[in-house]
Coordinates of C-alpha atoms in Angstrom, one line a residue:
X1 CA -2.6 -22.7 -18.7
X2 CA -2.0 -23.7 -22.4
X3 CA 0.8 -26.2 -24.0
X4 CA 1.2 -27.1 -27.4
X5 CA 1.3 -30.6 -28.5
X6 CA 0.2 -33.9 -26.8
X7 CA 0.6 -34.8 -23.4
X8 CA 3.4 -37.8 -22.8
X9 CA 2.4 -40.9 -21.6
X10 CA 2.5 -41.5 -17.5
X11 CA 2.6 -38.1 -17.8
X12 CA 0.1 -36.4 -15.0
X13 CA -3.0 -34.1 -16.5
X14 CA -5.6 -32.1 -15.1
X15 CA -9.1 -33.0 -17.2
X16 CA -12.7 -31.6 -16.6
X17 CA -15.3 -34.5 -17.2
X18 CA -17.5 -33.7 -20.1
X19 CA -19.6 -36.9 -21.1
X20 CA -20.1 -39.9 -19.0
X21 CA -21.4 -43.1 -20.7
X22 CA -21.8 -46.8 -19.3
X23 CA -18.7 -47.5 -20.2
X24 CA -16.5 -45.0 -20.2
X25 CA -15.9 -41.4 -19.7
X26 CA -14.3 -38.7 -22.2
X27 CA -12.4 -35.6 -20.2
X28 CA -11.1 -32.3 -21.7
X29 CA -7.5 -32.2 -20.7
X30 CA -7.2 -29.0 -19.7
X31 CA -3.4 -27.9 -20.2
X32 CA -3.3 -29.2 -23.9
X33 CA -6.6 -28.3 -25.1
X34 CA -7.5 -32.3 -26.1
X35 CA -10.1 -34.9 -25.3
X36 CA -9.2 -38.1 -23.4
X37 CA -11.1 -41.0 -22.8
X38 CA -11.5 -43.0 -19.1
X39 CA -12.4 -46.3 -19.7
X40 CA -14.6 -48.1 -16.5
X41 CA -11.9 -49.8 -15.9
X42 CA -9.5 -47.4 -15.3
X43 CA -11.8 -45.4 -13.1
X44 CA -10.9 -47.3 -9.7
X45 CA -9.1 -49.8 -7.9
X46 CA -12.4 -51.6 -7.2
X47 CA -15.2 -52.9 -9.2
X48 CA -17.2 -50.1 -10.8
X49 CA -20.8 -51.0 -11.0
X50 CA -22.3 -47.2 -12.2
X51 CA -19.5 -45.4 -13.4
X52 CA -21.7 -42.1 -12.3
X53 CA -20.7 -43.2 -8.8
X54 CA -17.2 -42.2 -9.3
X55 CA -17.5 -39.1 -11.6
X56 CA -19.6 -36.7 -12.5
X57 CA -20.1 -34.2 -15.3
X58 CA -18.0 -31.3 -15.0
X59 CA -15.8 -32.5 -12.4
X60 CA -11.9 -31.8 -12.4
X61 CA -9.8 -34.9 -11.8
X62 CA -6.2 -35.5 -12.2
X63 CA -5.5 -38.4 -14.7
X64 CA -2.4 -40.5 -15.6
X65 CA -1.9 -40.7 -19.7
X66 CA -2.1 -44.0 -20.3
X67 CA -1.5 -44.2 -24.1
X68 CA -1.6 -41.2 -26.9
X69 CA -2.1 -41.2 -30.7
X70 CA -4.2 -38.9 -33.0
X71 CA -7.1 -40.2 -32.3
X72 CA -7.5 -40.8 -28.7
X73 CA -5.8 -40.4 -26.2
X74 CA -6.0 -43.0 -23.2
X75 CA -6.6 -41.7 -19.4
X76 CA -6.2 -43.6 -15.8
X77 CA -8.2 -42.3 -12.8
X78 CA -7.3 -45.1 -10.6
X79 CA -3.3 -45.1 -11.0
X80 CA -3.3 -41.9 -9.7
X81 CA -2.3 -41.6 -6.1
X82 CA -3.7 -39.1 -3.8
X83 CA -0.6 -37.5 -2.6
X84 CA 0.4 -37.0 -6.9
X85 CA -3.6 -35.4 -7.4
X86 CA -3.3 -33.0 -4.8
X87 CA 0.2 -32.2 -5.8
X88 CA -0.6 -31.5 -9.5
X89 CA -3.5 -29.6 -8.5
X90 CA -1.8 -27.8 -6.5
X91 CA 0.9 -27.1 -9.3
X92 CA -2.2 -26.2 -11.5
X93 CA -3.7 -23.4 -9.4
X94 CA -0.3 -21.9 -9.4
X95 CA 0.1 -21.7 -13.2
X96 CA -3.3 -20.4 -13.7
X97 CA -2.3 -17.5 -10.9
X98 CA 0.7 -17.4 -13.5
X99 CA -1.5 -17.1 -16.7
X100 CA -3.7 -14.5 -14.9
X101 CA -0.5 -12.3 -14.1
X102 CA 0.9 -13.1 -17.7
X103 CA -2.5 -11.8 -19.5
X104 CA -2.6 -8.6 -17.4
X105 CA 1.4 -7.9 -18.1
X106 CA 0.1 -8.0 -21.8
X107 CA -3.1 -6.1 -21.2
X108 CA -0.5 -3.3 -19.6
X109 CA 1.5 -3.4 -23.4
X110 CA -1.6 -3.5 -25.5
X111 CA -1.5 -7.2 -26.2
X112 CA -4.4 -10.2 -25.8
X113 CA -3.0 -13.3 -23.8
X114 CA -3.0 -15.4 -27.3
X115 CA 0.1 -12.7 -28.3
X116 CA 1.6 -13.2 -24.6
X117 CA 1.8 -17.1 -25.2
X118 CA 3.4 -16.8 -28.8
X119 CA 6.4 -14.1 -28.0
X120 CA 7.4 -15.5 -24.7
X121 CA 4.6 -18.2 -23.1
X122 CA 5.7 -21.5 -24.7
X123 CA 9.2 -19.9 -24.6
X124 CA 9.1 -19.8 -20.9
X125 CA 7.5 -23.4 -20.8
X126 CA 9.8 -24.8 -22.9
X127 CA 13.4 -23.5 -20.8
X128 CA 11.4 -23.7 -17.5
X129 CA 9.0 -25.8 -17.3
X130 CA 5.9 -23.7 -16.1
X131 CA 5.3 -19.8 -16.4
X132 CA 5.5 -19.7 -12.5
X133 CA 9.4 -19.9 -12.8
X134 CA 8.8 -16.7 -15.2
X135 CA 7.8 -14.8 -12.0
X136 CA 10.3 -16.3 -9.8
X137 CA 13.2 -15.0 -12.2
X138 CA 11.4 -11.7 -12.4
X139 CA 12.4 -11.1 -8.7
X140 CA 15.3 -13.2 -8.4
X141 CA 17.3 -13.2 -11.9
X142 CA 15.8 -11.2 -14.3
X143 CA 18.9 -11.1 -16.9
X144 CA 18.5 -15.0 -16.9
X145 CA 15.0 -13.8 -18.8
X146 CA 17.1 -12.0 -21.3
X147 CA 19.7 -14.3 -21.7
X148 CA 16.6 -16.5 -22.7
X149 CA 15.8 -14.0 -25.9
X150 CA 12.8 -13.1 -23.9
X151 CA 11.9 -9.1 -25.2
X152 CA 13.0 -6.2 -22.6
X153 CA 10.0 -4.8 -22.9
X154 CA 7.9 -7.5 -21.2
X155 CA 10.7 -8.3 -18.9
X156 CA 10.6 -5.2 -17.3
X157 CA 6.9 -5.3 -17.3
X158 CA 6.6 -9.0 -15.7
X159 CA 9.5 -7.4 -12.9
X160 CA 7.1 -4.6 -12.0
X161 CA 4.4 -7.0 -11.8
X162 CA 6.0 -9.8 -9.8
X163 CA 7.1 -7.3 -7.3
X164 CA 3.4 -6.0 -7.0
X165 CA 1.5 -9.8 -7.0
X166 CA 4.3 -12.6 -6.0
X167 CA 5.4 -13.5 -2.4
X168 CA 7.3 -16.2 -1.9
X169 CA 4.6 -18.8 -0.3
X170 CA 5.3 -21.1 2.5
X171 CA 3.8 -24.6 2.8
X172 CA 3.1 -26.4 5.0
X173 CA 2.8 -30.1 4.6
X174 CA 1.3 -33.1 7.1
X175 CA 1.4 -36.6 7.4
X176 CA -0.5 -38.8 10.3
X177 CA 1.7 -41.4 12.2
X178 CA -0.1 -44.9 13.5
X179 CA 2.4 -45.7 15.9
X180 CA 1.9 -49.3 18.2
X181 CA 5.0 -50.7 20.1
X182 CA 4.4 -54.0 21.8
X183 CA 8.1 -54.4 23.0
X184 CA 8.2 -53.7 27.0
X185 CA 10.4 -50.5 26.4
X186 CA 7.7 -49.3 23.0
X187 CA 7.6 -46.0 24.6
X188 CA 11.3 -45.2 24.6
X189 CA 11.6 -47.0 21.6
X190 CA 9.1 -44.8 19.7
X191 CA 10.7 -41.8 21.3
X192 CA 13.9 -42.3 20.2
X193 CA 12.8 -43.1 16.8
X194 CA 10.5 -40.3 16.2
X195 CA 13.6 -37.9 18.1
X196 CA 16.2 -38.9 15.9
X197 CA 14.0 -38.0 12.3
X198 CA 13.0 -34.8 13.9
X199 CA 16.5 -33.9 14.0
X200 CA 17.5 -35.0 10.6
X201 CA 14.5 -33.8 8.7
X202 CA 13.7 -30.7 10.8
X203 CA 10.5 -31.6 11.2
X204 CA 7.9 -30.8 13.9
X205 CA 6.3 -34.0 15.4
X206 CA 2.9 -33.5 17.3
X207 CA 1.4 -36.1 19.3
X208 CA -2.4 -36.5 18.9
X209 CA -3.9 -39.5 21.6
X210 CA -2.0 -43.1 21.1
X211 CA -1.3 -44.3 18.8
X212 CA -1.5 -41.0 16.8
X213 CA 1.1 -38.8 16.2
X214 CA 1.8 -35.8 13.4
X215 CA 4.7 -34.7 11.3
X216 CA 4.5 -31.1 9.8
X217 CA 7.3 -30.2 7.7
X218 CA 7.4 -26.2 6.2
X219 CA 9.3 -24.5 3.3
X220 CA 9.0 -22.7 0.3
X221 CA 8.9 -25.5 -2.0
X222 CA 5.8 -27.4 -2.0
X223 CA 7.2 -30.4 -3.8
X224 CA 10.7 -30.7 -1.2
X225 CA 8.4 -30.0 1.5
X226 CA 6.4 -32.9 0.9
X227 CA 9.6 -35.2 0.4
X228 CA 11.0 -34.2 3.6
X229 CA 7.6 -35.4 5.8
X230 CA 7.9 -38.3 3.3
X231 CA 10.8 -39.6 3.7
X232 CA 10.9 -38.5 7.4
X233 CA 8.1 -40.9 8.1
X234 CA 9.3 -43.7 5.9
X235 CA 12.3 -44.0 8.2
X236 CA 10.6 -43.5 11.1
X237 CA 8.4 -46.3 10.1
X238 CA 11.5 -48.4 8.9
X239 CA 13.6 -48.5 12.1
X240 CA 10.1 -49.2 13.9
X241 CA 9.5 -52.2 12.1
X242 CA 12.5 -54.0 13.5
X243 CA 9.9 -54.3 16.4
X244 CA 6.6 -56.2 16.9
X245 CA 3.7 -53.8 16.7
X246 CA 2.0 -51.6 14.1
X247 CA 2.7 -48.7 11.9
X248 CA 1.6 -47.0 9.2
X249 CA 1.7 -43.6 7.9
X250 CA -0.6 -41.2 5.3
X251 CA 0.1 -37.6 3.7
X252 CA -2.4 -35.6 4.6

């Protein structure tokens, strides 16, 4: 996966660890091409003591950009939430599936993968966003490719490709309830509350051994899927809290 310029600040990056020192850490960030630096204090919440307890050569992590010039170019470990790592990592897998269907589209017309980025790559990241939506118009609108200026001849050849290596995915996405109601009708009270979001969100809602329960929300958007458990638990946790007890949720 390739982009051309610098990253934006708070934007999200996926970076390969390539020299730690007492201090401080310096990552390849991996989309761009460009060398970051993770300073000991931006490498977790609490106090570091060995840095080498935290990362480790050659591990991926996803950063936050903290700052960008010419020279260096400032990363954040710690402001990174699970639930954002997992989700650009998961957004990273896909466009390197992407890339690998892009470089055998150009293998097929005689081309190296450096040609396929110049005469349509950083085209398609530019309208879109990511070369994943390049595959997703291949099967569902591929004159919206054209009306892009992208060449016939690789549109027809990304079509016959897409239809060969791209399904359309479902995910599935999970968060853990902690549910405690100390009121003398809790048990209705949590039903009711966990009823009424399975109906709105369309959500399935396991129960694991009190106080646990689980939401599992499916679709074929990873990023909406994950919004719906979200916010799904969020109001379930919101009209809970209008009684004593505890709650608490996690996206698994």
């Amino acid at each position: 996966m390739r982009r051309t310029g610098y990253p934006e600040v708070n934007e999200l990056v996926v970076c390969k660890i390539v020299k730690i020192y007492p201090n401080s850490a310096f990552a390849q960030i991996l989309e761009y091409n460009k060398n970051g630096m993770i300073h000991v204090s931006e490498v977790a919440s609490r106090w570091v003591r060995n840095i080498r307890e935290f990362l480790k050569e050659n591990q991926y992590v996803v950063c936050r950009v903290m700052s960008v010039d010419k020279d260096t170019i400032q990363l954040s470990v710690k402001r990174v939430r699970r639930e954002e790592a997992n989700s650009k990592l998961n957004e990273f897998k896909k466009e390197k599936k992407a890339e690998k269907l892009l470089e055998l589209a150009a293998k097929e017309l005689g081309k190296t993968l450096d040609d396929a980025y110049k005469e349509i790559g950083y085209t398609v990241q530019e309208e879109f966003g990511s070369l994943i939506k390049l595959f997703d118009y291949a099967i569902k609108n591929p004159d919206l490719l054209l009306s892009k200026g992208i060449p016939k001849k690789w549109v027809d050849k990304i079509v016959e490709i897409a239809k060969k290596s791209v399904s359309e995915k479902i995910y599935e996405v999970k968060s853990s309830l902690h549910i405690i109601c100390y009121e003398s009708n809790g048990i209705e009270i949590i039903k009711n509350a966990l009823l009424n979001a399975q109906k709105k969100y369309n959500i399935e809602i396991k129960y694991i051994s009190a106080p646990k329960y689980m939401l599992v929300s499916k679709g074929k958007n990873h990023k909406q899927v994950e919004a719906n458990v979200r916010n799904a638990a969020e109001e379930i946790i919101k009209n809970l809290k209008r009684y004593k007890g505890e709650y608490s949720f996690q996206i698994l």
